[in-house]
PDB file of C-alpha atoms in Angstrom:
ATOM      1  CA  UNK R   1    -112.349 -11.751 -75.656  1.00  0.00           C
ATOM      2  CA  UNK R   2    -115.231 -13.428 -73.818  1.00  0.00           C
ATOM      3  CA  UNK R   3    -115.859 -13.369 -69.405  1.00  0.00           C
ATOM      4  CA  UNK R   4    -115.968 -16.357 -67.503  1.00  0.00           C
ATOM      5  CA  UNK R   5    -118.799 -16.535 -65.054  1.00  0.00           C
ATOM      6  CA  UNK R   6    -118.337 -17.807 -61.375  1.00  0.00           C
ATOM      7  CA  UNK R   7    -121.718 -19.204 -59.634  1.00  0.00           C
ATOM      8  CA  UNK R   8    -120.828 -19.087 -56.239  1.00  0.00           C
ATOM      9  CA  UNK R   9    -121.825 -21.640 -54.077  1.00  0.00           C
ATOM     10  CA  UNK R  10    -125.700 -22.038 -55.639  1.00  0.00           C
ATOM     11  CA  UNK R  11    -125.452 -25.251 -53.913  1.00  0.00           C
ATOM     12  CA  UNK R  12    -128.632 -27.915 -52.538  1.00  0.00           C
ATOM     13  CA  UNK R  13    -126.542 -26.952 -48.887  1.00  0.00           C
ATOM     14  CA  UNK R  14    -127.205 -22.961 -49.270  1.00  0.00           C
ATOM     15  CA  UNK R  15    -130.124 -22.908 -51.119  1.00  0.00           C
ATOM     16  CA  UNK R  16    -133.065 -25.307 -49.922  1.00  0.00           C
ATOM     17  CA  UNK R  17    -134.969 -25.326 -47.054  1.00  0.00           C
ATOM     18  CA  UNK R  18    -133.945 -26.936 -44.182  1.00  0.00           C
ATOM     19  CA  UNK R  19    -130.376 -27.673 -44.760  1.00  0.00           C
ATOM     20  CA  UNK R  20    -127.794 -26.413 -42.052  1.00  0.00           C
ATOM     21  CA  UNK R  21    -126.864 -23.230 -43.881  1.00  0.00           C
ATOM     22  CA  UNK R  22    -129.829 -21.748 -45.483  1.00  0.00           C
ATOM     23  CA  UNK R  23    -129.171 -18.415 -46.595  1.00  0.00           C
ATOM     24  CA  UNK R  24    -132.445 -17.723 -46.516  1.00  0.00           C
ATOM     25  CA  UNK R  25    -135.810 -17.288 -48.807  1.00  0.00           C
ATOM     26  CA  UNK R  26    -134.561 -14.045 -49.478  1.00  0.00           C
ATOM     27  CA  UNK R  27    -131.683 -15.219 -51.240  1.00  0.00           C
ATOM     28  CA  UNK R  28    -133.749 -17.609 -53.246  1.00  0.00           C
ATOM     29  CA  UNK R  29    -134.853 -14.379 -55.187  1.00  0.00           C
ATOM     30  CA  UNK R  30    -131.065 -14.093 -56.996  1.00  0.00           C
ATOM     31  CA  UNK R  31    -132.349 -17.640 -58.820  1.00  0.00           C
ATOM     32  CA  UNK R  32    -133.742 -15.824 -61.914  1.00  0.00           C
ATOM     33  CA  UNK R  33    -131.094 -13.590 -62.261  1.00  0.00           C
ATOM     34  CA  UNK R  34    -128.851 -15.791 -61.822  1.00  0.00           C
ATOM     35  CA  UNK R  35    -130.431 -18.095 -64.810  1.00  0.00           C
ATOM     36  CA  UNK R  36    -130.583 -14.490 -66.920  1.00  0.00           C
ATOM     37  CA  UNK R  37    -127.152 -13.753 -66.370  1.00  0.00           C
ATOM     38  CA  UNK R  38    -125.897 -17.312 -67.444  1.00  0.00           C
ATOM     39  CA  UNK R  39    -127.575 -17.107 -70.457  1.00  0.00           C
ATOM     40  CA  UNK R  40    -126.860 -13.505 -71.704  1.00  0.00           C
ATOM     41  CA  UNK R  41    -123.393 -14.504 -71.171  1.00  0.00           C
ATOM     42  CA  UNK R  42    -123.562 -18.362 -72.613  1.00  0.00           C
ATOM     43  CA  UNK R  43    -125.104 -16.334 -75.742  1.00  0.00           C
ATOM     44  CA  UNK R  44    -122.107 -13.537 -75.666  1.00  0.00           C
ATOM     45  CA  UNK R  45    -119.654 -16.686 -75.844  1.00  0.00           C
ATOM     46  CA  UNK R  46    -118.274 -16.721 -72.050  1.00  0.00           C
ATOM     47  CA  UNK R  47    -117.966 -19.221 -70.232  1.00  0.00           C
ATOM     48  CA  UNK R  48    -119.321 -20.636 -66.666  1.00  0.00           C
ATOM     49  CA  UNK R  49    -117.935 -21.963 -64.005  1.00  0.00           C
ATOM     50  CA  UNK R  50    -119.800 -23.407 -61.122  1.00  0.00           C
ATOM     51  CA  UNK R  51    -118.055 -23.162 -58.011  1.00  0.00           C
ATOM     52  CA  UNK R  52    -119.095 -25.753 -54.906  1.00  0.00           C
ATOM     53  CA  UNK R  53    -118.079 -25.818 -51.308  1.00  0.00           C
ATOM     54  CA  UNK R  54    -117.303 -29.732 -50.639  1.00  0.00           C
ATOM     55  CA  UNK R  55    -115.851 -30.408 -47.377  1.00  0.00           C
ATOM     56  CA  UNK R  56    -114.509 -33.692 -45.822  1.00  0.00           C
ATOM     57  CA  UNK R  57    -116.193 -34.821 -42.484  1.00  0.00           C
ATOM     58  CA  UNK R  58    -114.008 -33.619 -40.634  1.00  0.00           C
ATOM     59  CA  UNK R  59    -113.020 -30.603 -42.012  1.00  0.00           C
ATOM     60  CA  UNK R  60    -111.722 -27.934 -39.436  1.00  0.00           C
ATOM     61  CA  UNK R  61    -114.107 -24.864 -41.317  1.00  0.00           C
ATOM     62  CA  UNK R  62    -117.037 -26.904 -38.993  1.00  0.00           C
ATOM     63  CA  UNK R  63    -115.754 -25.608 -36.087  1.00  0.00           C
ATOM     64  CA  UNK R  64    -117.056 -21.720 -36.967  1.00  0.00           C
ATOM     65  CA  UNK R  65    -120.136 -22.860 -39.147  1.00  0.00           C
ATOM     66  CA  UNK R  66    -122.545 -26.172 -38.706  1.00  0.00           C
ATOM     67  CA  UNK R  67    -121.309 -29.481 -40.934  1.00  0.00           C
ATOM     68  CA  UNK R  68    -122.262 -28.428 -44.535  1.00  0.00           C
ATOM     69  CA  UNK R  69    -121.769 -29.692 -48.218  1.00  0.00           C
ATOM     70  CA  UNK R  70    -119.817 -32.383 -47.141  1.00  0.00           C
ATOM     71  CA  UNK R  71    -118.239 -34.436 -50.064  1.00  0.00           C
ATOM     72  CA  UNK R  72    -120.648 -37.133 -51.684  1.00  0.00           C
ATOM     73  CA  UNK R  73    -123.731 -35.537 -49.914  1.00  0.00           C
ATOM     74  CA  UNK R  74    -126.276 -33.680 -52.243  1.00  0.00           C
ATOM     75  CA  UNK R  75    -125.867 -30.583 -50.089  1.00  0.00           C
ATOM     76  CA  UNK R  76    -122.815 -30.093 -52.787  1.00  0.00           C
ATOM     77  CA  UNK R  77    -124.596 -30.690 -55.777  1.00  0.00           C
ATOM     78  CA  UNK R  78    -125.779 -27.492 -58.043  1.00  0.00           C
ATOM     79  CA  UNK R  79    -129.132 -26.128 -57.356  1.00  0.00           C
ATOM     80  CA  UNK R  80    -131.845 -27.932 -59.685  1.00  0.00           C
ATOM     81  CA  UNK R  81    -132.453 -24.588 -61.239  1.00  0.00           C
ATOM     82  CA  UNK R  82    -128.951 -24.454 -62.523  1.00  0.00           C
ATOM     83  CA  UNK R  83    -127.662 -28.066 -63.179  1.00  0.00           C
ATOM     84  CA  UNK R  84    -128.652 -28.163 -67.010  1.00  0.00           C
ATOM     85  CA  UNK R  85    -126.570 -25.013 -67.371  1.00  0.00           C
ATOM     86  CA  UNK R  86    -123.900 -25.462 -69.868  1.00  0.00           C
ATOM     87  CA  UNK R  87    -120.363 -24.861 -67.288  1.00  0.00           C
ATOM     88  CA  UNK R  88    -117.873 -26.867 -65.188  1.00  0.00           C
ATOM     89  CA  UNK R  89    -117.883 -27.676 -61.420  1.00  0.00           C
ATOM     90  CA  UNK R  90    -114.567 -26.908 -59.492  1.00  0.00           C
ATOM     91  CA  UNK R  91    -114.828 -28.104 -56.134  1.00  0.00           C
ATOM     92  CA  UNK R  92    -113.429 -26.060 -52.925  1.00  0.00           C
ATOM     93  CA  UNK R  93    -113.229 -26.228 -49.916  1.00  0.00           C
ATOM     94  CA  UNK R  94    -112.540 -22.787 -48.415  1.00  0.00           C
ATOM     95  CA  UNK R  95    -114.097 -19.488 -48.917  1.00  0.00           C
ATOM     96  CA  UNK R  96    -112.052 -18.650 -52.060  1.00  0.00           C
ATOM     97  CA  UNK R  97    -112.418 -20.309 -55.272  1.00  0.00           C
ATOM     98  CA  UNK R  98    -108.667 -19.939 -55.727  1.00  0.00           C
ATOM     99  CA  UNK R  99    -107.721 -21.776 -52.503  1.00  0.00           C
ATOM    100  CA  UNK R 100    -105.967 -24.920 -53.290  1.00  0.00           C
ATOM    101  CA  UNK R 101    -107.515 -25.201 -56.627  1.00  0.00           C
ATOM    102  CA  UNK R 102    -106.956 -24.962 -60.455  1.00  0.00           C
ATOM    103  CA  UNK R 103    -109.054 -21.786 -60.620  1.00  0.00           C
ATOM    104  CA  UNK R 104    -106.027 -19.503 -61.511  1.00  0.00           C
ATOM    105  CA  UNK R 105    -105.085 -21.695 -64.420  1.00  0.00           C
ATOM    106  CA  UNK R 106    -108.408 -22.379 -66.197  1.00  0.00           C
ATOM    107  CA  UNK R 107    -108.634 -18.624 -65.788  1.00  0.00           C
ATOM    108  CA  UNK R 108    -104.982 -18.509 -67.220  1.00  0.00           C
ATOM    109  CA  UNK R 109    -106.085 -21.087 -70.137  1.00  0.00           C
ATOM    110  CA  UNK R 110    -109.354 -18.986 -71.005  1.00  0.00           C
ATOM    111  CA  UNK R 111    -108.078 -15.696 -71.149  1.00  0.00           C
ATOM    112  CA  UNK R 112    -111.034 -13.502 -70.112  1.00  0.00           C
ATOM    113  CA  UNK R 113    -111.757  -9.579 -70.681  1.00  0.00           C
ATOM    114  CA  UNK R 114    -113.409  -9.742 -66.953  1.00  0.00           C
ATOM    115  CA  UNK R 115    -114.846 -12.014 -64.182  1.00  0.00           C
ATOM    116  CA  UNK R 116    -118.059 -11.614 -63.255  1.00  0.00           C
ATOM    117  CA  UNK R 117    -118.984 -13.359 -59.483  1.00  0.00           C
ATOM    118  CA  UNK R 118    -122.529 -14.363 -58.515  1.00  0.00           C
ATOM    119  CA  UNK R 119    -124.019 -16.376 -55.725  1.00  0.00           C
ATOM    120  CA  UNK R 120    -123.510 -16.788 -51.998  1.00  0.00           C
ATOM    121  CA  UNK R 121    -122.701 -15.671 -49.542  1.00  0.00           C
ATOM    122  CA  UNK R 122    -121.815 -12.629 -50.566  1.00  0.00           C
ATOM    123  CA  UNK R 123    -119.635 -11.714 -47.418  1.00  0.00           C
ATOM    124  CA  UNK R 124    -117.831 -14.754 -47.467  1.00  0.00           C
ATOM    125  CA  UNK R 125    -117.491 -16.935 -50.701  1.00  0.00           C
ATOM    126  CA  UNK R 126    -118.142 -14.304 -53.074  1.00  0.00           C
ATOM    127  CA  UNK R 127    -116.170 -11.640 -51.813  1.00  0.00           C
ATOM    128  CA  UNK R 128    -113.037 -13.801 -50.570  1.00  0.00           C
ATOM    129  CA  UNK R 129    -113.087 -14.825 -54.544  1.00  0.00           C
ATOM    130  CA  UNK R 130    -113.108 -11.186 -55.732  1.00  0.00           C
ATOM    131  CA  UNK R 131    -110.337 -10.328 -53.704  1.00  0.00           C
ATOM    132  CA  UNK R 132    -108.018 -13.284 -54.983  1.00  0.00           C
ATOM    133  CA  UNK R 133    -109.427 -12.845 -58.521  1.00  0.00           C
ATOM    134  CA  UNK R 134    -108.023  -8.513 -57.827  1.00  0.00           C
ATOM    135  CA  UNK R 135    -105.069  -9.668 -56.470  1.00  0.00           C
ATOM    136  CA  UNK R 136    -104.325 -11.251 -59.472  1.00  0.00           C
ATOM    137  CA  UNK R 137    -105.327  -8.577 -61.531  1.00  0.00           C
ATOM    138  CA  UNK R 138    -108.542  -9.090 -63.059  1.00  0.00           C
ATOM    139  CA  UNK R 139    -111.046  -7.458 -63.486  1.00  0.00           C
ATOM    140  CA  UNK R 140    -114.084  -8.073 -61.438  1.00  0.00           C
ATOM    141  CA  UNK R 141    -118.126  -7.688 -61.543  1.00  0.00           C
ATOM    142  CA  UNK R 142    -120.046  -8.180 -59.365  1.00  0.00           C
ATOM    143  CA  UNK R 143    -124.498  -7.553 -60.497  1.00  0.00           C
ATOM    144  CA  UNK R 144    -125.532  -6.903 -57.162  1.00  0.00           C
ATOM    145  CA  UNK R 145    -129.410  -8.465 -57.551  1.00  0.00           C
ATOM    146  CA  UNK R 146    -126.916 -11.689 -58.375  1.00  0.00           C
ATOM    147  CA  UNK R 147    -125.499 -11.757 -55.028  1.00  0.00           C
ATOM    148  CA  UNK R 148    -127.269 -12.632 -51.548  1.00  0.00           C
ATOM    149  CA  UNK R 149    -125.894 -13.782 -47.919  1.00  0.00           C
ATOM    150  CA  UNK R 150    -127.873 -14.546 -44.463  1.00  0.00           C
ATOM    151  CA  UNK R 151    -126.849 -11.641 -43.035  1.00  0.00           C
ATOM    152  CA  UNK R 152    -128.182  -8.411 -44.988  1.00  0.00           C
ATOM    153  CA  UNK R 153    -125.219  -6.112 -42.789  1.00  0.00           C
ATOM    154  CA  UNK R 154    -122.866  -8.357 -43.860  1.00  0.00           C
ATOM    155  CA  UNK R 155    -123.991  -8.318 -47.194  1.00  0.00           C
ATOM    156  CA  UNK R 156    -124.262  -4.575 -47.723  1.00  0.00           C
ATOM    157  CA  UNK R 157    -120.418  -4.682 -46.281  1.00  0.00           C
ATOM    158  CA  UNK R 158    -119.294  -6.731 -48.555  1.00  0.00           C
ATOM    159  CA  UNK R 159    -120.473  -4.844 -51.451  1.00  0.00           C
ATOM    160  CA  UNK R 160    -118.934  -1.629 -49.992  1.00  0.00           C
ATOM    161  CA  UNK R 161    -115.840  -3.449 -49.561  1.00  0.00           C
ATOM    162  CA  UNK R 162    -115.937  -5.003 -52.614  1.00  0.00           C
ATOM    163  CA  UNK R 163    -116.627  -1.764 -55.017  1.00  0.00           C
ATOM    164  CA  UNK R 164    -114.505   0.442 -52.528  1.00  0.00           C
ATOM    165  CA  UNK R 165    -111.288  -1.461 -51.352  1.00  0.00           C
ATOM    166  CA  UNK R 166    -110.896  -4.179 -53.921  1.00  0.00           C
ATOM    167  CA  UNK R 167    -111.928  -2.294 -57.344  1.00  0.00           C
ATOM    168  CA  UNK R 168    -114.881  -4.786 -58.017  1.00  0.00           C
ATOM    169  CA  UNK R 169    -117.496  -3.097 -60.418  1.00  0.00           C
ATOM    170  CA  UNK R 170    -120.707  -3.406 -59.060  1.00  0.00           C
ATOM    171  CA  UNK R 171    -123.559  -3.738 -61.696  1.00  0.00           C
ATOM    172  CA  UNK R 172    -127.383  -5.046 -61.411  1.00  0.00           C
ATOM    173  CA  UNK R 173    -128.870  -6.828 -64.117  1.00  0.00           C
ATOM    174  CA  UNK R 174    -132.396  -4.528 -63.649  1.00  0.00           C
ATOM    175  CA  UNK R 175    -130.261  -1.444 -64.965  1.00  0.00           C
ATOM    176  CA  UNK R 176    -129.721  -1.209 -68.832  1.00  0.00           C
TER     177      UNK R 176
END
């Protein structure tokens, strides 16, 4: 049985300079393990999914963050870096992946031993997506130098939280 891989979010809108919701150059630093990870698991037969946030104009999540990755803009296309990855795009528009999507039954379709969740933001996309992915009972990775958010609390929470209340395993991709 093979793992499906879910980028998080490795969008133009999180990850360039200058764009409403920059997590940061920090977070920038997850790109090569990121590419790594896709293609140790490409090679091992698993298959990727690329999640994007893609809001309407007017969509109601603007009135907690600034206007981002709104639908047809390039903020919601996949990071240069990572477009000419072999995967699909599944387009959401709240901080799970499973949130009015077909997530659950591609995931149903494919089968897979585990889910493993990179990307950003870690307290928000990433781990709202492990705890629907646990909640439906599989199980979950997370490699921690995979993961990064704009707020290092926050992203040091999340972890925690992750590995502690929701049963995610928590691997790095530096450790054997």
């Amino acid at each position: 049985m093979s793992n499906v891989v879910l980028v998080v979010d490795m969008l133009v809108g999180f990850m360039e300079p200058g764009k409403n919701l920059y997590c940061g150059d920090e977070a920038r630093q997850i790109i090569p393990n990121i590419q790594r990870l896709i293609e140790s698991e490409q090679a091992a037969g698993s298959s990727i999914i690329f999640i994007a946030d893609t809001h309407d104009p007017d969509d109601l999540e603007f009135e907690m963050f600034p206007v981002h990755c709104v639908r047809g803009t390039e903020e919601c296309e996949i990071i240069p870096e990572l477009a000419d990855y072999d995967g699909v795009t599944l387009q959401k528009r709240r901080y799970s992946a499973f949130y009015e999507t077909d997530l659950a039954e591609r995931l149903d379709t494919l089968k897979p031993e585990k889910i493993i969740l990179c990307g950003v933001c870690t307290d928000i996309c990433v781990m709202h997506t492990t705890s629907d992915a646990r909640n439906r009972d599989y199980a979950v990775e997370v490699p921690t130098d995979c993961v990064a958010s704009f707020d290092a609390n926050a992203h040091r929470y999340a972890l925690d939280h992750m590995e502690k209340i929701l049963g995610a395993k928590l691997t790095s991709l530096a450790t054997p």
